[in-house]
Tab-separated table of C-alpha atoms in Angstrom:
chain	number	residue	atom	x	y	z
A	1	UNK	CA	154.130	85.663	-84.496
A	2	UNK	CA	153.788	89.360	-83.723
A	3	UNK	CA	150.772	90.871	-81.995
A	4	UNK	CA	149.503	92.314	-85.278
A	5	UNK	CA	149.497	88.794	-86.757
A	6	UNK	CA	147.623	87.340	-83.802
A	7	UNK	CA	144.098	85.939	-84.281
A	8	UNK	CA	143.241	87.771	-81.063
A	9	UNK	CA	143.970	91.099	-82.703
A	10	UNK	CA	145.300	92.472	-79.406
A	11	UNK	CA	148.793	93.233	-78.148
A	12	UNK	CA	148.757	91.088	-75.030
A	13	UNK	CA	148.503	87.383	-74.368
A	14	UNK	CA	148.656	87.157	-70.568
A	15	UNK	CA	149.539	83.968	-68.696
A	16	UNK	CA	147.268	82.498	-66.024
A	17	UNK	CA	147.816	79.818	-63.392
A	18	UNK	CA	144.683	77.661	-63.230
A	19	UNK	CA	144.651	75.154	-60.343
A	20	UNK	CA	142.334	72.156	-60.411
A	21	UNK	CA	140.110	73.515	-57.664
A	22	UNK	CA	140.666	77.275	-57.647
A	23	UNK	CA	140.233	80.548	-59.520
A	24	UNK	CA	142.693	81.622	-62.247
A	25	UNK	CA	145.609	83.783	-61.122
A	26	UNK	CA	147.413	86.018	-63.613
A	27	UNK	CA	151.148	85.255	-63.675
A	28	UNK	CA	152.321	87.584	-66.432
A	29	UNK	CA	151.201	90.356	-68.750
A	30	UNK	CA	152.551	91.127	-72.186
A	31	UNK	CA	153.040	88.910	-75.212
A	32	UNK	CA	153.714	85.625	-73.374
A	33	UNK	CA	155.276	82.786	-75.369
A	34	UNK	CA	157.307	79.656	-74.771
A	35	UNK	CA	155.475	78.488	-71.645
A	36	UNK	CA	157.119	75.203	-70.650
A	37	UNK	CA	157.086	72.906	-67.622
A	38	UNK	CA	160.357	71.879	-65.989
A	39	UNK	CA	161.583	69.478	-63.294
A	40	UNK	CA	159.456	69.347	-60.171
A	41	UNK	CA	157.076	72.287	-59.980
A	42	UNK	CA	159.072	74.625	-62.207
A	43	UNK	CA	157.569	76.513	-65.139
A	44	UNK	CA	159.320	78.979	-67.457
A	45	UNK	CA	158.095	81.488	-69.994
A	46	UNK	CA	159.137	84.485	-72.068
A	47	UNK	CA	157.239	87.751	-72.421
A	48	UNK	CA	157.952	90.252	-75.168
A	49	UNK	CA	157.626	93.990	-74.612
A	50	UNK	CA	155.783	95.311	-77.656
A	51	UNK	CA	155.044	98.828	-78.849
A	52	UNK	CA	151.356	99.724	-78.991
A	53	UNK	CA	151.385	99.372	-82.776
A	54	UNK	CA	154.582	97.569	-83.805
A	55	UNK	CA	157.544	95.839	-82.239
A	56	UNK	CA	160.555	98.116	-82.474
A	57	UNK	CA	164.278	97.461	-82.242
A	58	UNK	CA	164.344	98.546	-78.615
A	59	UNK	CA	161.716	96.018	-77.525
A	60	UNK	CA	162.949	93.363	-75.105
A	61	UNK	CA	162.009	89.931	-73.817
A	62	UNK	CA	161.878	88.944	-70.156
A	63	UNK	CA	162.659	85.316	-69.230
A	64	UNK	CA	161.018	83.971	-66.077
A	65	UNK	CA	161.081	80.794	-63.974
A	66	UNK	CA	158.365	80.333	-61.377
A	67	UNK	CA	156.845	77.776	-59.020
A	68	UNK	CA	153.869	76.391	-60.919
A	69	UNK	CA	151.954	75.566	-57.747
A	70	UNK	CA	152.112	79.055	-56.235
A	71	UNK	CA	153.053	81.365	-59.079
A	72	UNK	CA	156.021	82.694	-57.080
A	73	UNK	CA	158.795	83.993	-59.379
A	74	UNK	CA	162.100	82.241	-58.651
A	75	UNK	CA	164.319	83.662	-61.405
A	76	UNK	CA	163.901	86.493	-63.885
A	77	UNK	CA	166.194	88.035	-66.468
A	78	UNK	CA	165.898	90.604	-69.223
A	79	UNK	CA	167.008	88.838	-72.402
A	80	UNK	CA	169.527	90.772	-74.519
A	81	UNK	CA	168.622	88.517	-77.439
A	82	UNK	CA	165.871	90.405	-79.285
A	83	UNK	CA	162.157	91.015	-78.656
A	84	UNK	CA	161.046	87.723	-80.236
A	85	UNK	CA	163.305	85.520	-78.092
A	86	UNK	CA	161.504	82.568	-76.572
A	87	UNK	CA	161.983	79.882	-73.931
A	88	UNK	CA	162.109	76.435	-75.561
A	89	UNK	CA	162.509	74.069	-72.598
A	90	UNK	CA	164.540	72.876	-69.608
A	91	UNK	CA	167.804	71.008	-70.187
A	92	UNK	CA	167.872	70.442	-66.411
A	93	UNK	CA	166.637	72.316	-63.338
A	94	UNK	CA	169.167	75.122	-63.814
A	95	UNK	CA	169.669	75.354	-67.591
A	96	UNK	CA	166.976	76.614	-69.938
A	97	UNK	CA	167.146	76.514	-73.727
A	98	UNK	CA	166.281	79.835	-75.395
A	99	UNK	CA	165.918	80.811	-79.046
A	100	UNK	CA	167.135	84.333	-79.794
A	101	UNK	CA	165.047	86.158	-82.379
A	102	UNK	CA	164.274	89.589	-83.739
A	103	UNK	CA	161.724	88.959	-86.506
A	104	UNK	CA	163.883	85.957	-87.507
A	105	UNK	CA	165.981	83.339	-85.726
A	106	UNK	CA	169.298	84.646	-84.381
A	107	UNK	CA	170.779	81.671	-82.542
A	108	UNK	CA	170.433	79.152	-79.716
A	109	UNK	CA	171.354	80.090	-76.144
A	110	UNK	CA	171.310	78.572	-72.664
A	111	UNK	CA	170.132	80.581	-69.677
A	112	UNK	CA	171.847	79.218	-66.549
A	113	UNK	CA	169.663	80.485	-63.717
A	114	UNK	CA	172.156	79.456	-61.007
A	115	UNK	CA	175.033	81.373	-62.616
A	116	UNK	CA	172.704	84.063	-64.028
A	117	UNK	CA	174.350	83.820	-67.452
A	118	UNK	CA	173.032	83.585	-71.022
A	119	UNK	CA	175.544	81.968	-73.402
A	120	UNK	CA	175.487	80.689	-77.018
A	121	UNK	CA	174.980	76.939	-77.432
A	122	UNK	CA	174.860	74.372	-80.253
A	123	UNK	CA	176.728	76.223	-83.010
A	124	UNK	CA	175.388	75.780	-86.516
A	125	UNK	CA	171.692	76.221	-85.739
A	126	UNK	CA	169.616	79.386	-86.148
A	127	UNK	CA	167.017	78.463	-83.537
A	128	UNK	CA	165.333	75.727	-81.535
A	129	UNK	CA	161.615	74.957	-81.558
A	130	UNK	CA	161.051	72.111	-79.097
A	131	UNK	CA	162.726	70.029	-76.383
A	132	UNK	CA	161.731	66.803	-74.660
A	133	UNK	CA	160.699	67.158	-70.991
A	134	UNK	CA	163.921	65.375	-69.982
A	135	UNK	CA	165.978	67.714	-72.184
A	136	UNK	CA	167.730	64.870	-74.013
A	137	UNK	CA	166.313	65.473	-77.510
A	138	UNK	CA	165.652	68.796	-79.218
A	139	UNK	CA	164.451	70.139	-82.561
A	140	UNK	CA	166.828	72.714	-84.066
A	141	UNK	CA	166.299	74.845	-87.162
A	142	UNK	CA	168.547	76.192	-89.899
A	143	UNK	CA	167.266	78.626	-92.512
A	144	UNK	CA	168.494	78.440	-96.091
A	145	UNK	CA	169.119	81.323	-98.488
A	146	UNK	CA	165.684	80.675	-99.982
A	147	UNK	CA	164.051	81.133	-96.568
A	148	UNK	CA	163.139	77.440	-96.231
A	149	UNK	CA	163.681	75.862	-92.835
A	150	UNK	CA	165.403	72.541	-92.188
A	151	UNK	CA	164.695	70.887	-88.837
A	152	UNK	CA	167.278	68.596	-87.239
A	153	UNK	CA	166.211	66.400	-84.326
A	154	UNK	CA	169.307	66.158	-82.126
A	155	UNK	CA	170.575	64.227	-79.112
A	156	UNK	CA	171.480	67.188	-76.880
A	157	UNK	CA	174.094	65.258	-74.866
A	158	UNK	CA	176.154	64.145	-77.883
A	159	UNK	CA	174.902	66.732	-80.447
A	160	UNK	CA	174.315	63.797	-82.826
A	161	UNK	CA	171.614	64.414	-85.444
A	162	UNK	CA	169.014	61.639	-85.229
A	163	UNK	CA	167.139	62.715	-88.378
A	164	UNK	CA	166.324	65.770	-90.487
A	165	UNK	CA	163.358	67.071	-92.431
A	166	UNK	CA	163.203	69.810	-95.029
A	167	UNK	CA	159.612	69.642	-96.207
A	168	UNK	CA	158.294	72.756	-94.456
A	169	UNK	CA	157.768	71.150	-91.045
A	170	UNK	CA	158.481	72.741	-87.702
A	171	UNK	CA	158.342	70.954	-84.369
A	172	UNK	CA	156.020	72.234	-81.663
A	173	UNK	CA	156.244	69.799	-78.759
A	174	UNK	CA	157.527	66.413	-77.666
A	175	UNK	CA	155.299	64.012	-75.745
A	176	UNK	CA	155.724	63.699	-71.941
A	177	UNK	CA	157.653	60.433	-72.338
A	178	UNK	CA	159.797	61.823	-75.174
A	179	UNK	CA	158.684	59.097	-77.615
A	180	UNK	CA	156.807	61.346	-80.035
A	181	UNK	CA	157.039	64.817	-81.536
A	182	UNK	CA	154.208	66.828	-83.042
A	183	UNK	CA	154.887	68.970	-86.104
A	184	UNK	CA	152.834	71.509	-88.001
A	185	UNK	CA	153.053	70.915	-91.731
A	186	UNK	CA	152.122	73.220	-94.589
A	187	UNK	CA	150.454	70.942	-97.159
A	188	UNK	CA	151.987	70.924	-100.630
A	189	UNK	CA	150.224	72.612	-103.531
A	190	UNK	CA	149.594	69.159	-105.021
A	191	UNK	CA	147.939	67.951	-101.828
A	192	UNK	CA	145.744	71.029	-101.710
A	193	UNK	CA	144.707	70.684	-105.342
A	194	UNK	CA	143.766	67.063	-104.730
A	195	UNK	CA	141.558	68.173	-101.849
A	196	UNK	CA	140.091	71.048	-103.892
A	197	UNK	CA	141.477	73.736	-101.601
A	198	UNK	CA	142.288	77.068	-103.241
A	199	UNK	CA	145.904	77.628	-104.322
A	200	UNK	CA	147.295	81.009	-105.315
A	201	UNK	CA	148.041	80.971	-109.039
A	202	UNK	CA	151.758	81.015	-109.684
A	203	UNK	CA	152.706	81.037	-105.993
A	204	UNK	CA	155.504	78.889	-104.638
A	205	UNK	CA	153.570	78.178	-101.431
A	206	UNK	CA	149.918	77.129	-101.261
A	207	UNK	CA	147.167	79.250	-99.778
A	208	UNK	CA	145.744	77.098	-97.002
A	209	UNK	CA	143.295	79.577	-95.469
A	210	UNK	CA	144.682	78.690	-92.056
A	211	UNK	CA	144.667	74.930	-92.563
A	212	UNK	CA	147.730	73.005	-91.428
A	213	UNK	CA	148.392	69.322	-90.999
A	214	UNK	CA	149.305	68.354	-87.449
A	215	UNK	CA	151.639	65.358	-87.713
A	216	UNK	CA	152.819	63.107	-84.879
A	217	UNK	CA	156.101	61.297	-85.564
A	218	UNK	CA	158.446	58.925	-83.763
A	219	UNK	CA	160.993	61.184	-82.051
A	220	UNK	CA	163.907	58.812	-82.673
A	221	UNK	CA	163.286	58.077	-86.357
A	222	UNK	CA	160.876	60.689	-87.754
A	223	UNK	CA	158.473	57.982	-88.917
A	224	UNK	CA	154.896	59.301	-89.152
A	225	UNK	CA	152.466	57.910	-86.562
A	226	UNK	CA	149.244	59.847	-87.217
A	227	UNK	CA	148.156	62.993	-89.094
A	228	UNK	CA	145.346	65.458	-88.342
A	229	UNK	CA	143.834	68.243	-90.466
A	230	UNK	CA	143.520	71.374	-88.290
A	231	UNK	CA	142.275	74.923	-88.804
A	232	UNK	CA	144.462	77.697	-87.360
A	233	UNK	CA	146.106	75.390	-84.757
A	234	UNK	CA	147.868	77.292	-81.975
A	235	UNK	CA	149.695	76.409	-78.729
A	236	UNK	CA	149.899	72.641	-79.021
A	237	UNK	CA	150.396	70.788	-75.748
A	238	UNK	CA	150.526	67.166	-74.632
A	239	UNK	CA	148.430	65.867	-71.753
A	240	UNK	CA	149.969	63.393	-69.270
A	241	UNK	CA	148.010	60.498	-70.826
A	242	UNK	CA	149.507	61.158	-74.276
A	243	UNK	CA	146.596	63.073	-75.838
A	244	UNK	CA	147.205	66.335	-77.717
A	245	UNK	CA	145.356	69.570	-76.933
A	246	UNK	CA	145.518	72.687	-79.092
A	247	UNK	CA	143.696	75.937	-79.825
A	248	UNK	CA	141.625	75.891	-83.018
A	249	UNK	CA	140.680	79.323	-84.383
A	250	UNK	CA	137.807	80.221	-86.678
A	251	UNK	CA	137.284	83.553	-88.436
A	252	UNK	CA	140.034	85.111	-86.264
A	253	UNK	CA	137.431	85.740	-83.572
A	254	UNK	CA	136.399	82.423	-82.044
A	255	UNK	CA	138.473	79.605	-80.641
A	256	UNK	CA	138.005	76.285	-78.893
A	257	UNK	CA	140.328	73.724	-77.360
A	258	UNK	CA	140.467	70.473	-79.317
A	259	UNK	CA	141.734	67.158	-77.934
A	260	UNK	CA	143.152	64.444	-80.227
A	261	UNK	CA	144.383	60.955	-79.365
A	262	UNK	CA	147.060	58.962	-81.168
A	263	UNK	CA	144.400	56.583	-82.502
A	264	UNK	CA	143.225	59.449	-84.735
A	265	UNK	CA	140.102	60.570	-82.872
A	266	UNK	CA	139.442	64.222	-81.967
A	267	UNK	CA	136.845	65.980	-79.839
A	268	UNK	CA	136.080	69.444	-78.509
A	269	UNK	CA	137.689	69.885	-75.094
A	270	UNK	CA	135.842	73.193	-74.634
A	271	UNK	CA	133.029	74.938	-76.440
A	272	UNK	CA	133.776	77.812	-78.843
A	273	UNK	CA	134.347	81.197	-77.221
A	274	UNK	CA	135.160	84.683	-78.410
A	275	UNK	CA	138.785	85.755	-78.333
A	276	UNK	CA	138.223	88.565	-75.830
A	277	UNK	CA	136.245	86.489	-73.331
A	278	UNK	CA	137.682	86.528	-69.779
A	279	UNK	CA	139.252	83.307	-68.443
A	280	UNK	CA	136.982	80.997	-66.464
């Protein structure tokens, strides 16, 4: 997503460190994406450098690893992989999976922070979207000539494909124990018609007005566990107890954090707030 597509309508999504008993501390400016926790107290993220109006070909992405308890930067590198490149997750304490992108996927890379190298990895995939906390299973994407994405869930040690899906799903995050993955799913036109949601006449893809299904599946088999209907879901994350938290947007101006459990129940984790409200 580019800044002009953002519900915030601004060109920056800064990153804050929020301790349990302290005030927020800003860690990074810019268009921050791919924030992911690693072994110990490590956290990594990517931050795109965007033009005031549009991303241009000269825009870059900075990859960063920091201590999550202090905010101290431990490693930083300018990514020569395109302005949309994003950190996906930690394979181990020194190797970080990165998707190269410049408006579209351009390959999978590994940033070795000890060697200070960025090298191609996992040939045959256009990008990666999620990785288990242990780094042993990942979701990798290939894009067909028709623009449709196929996601392969792969054992990263053996590169064996555990299962694939081609029905317009993309993986967002694996659970802390690696047992589950959460996907965002564009409902089919038939599903939308059944639920009396508007569909563009003659279009190949339905008009969902921001609605997506949030689907939790078994990471090893792809079997569906539970499905949620969400409006403008953004930045899905798992809590240590196995609950899901995500941003839900309304009218491109207000958002709230929503918490859902695997038994199918959801609740507001925060009250609605305007997009430009300061962190608290």
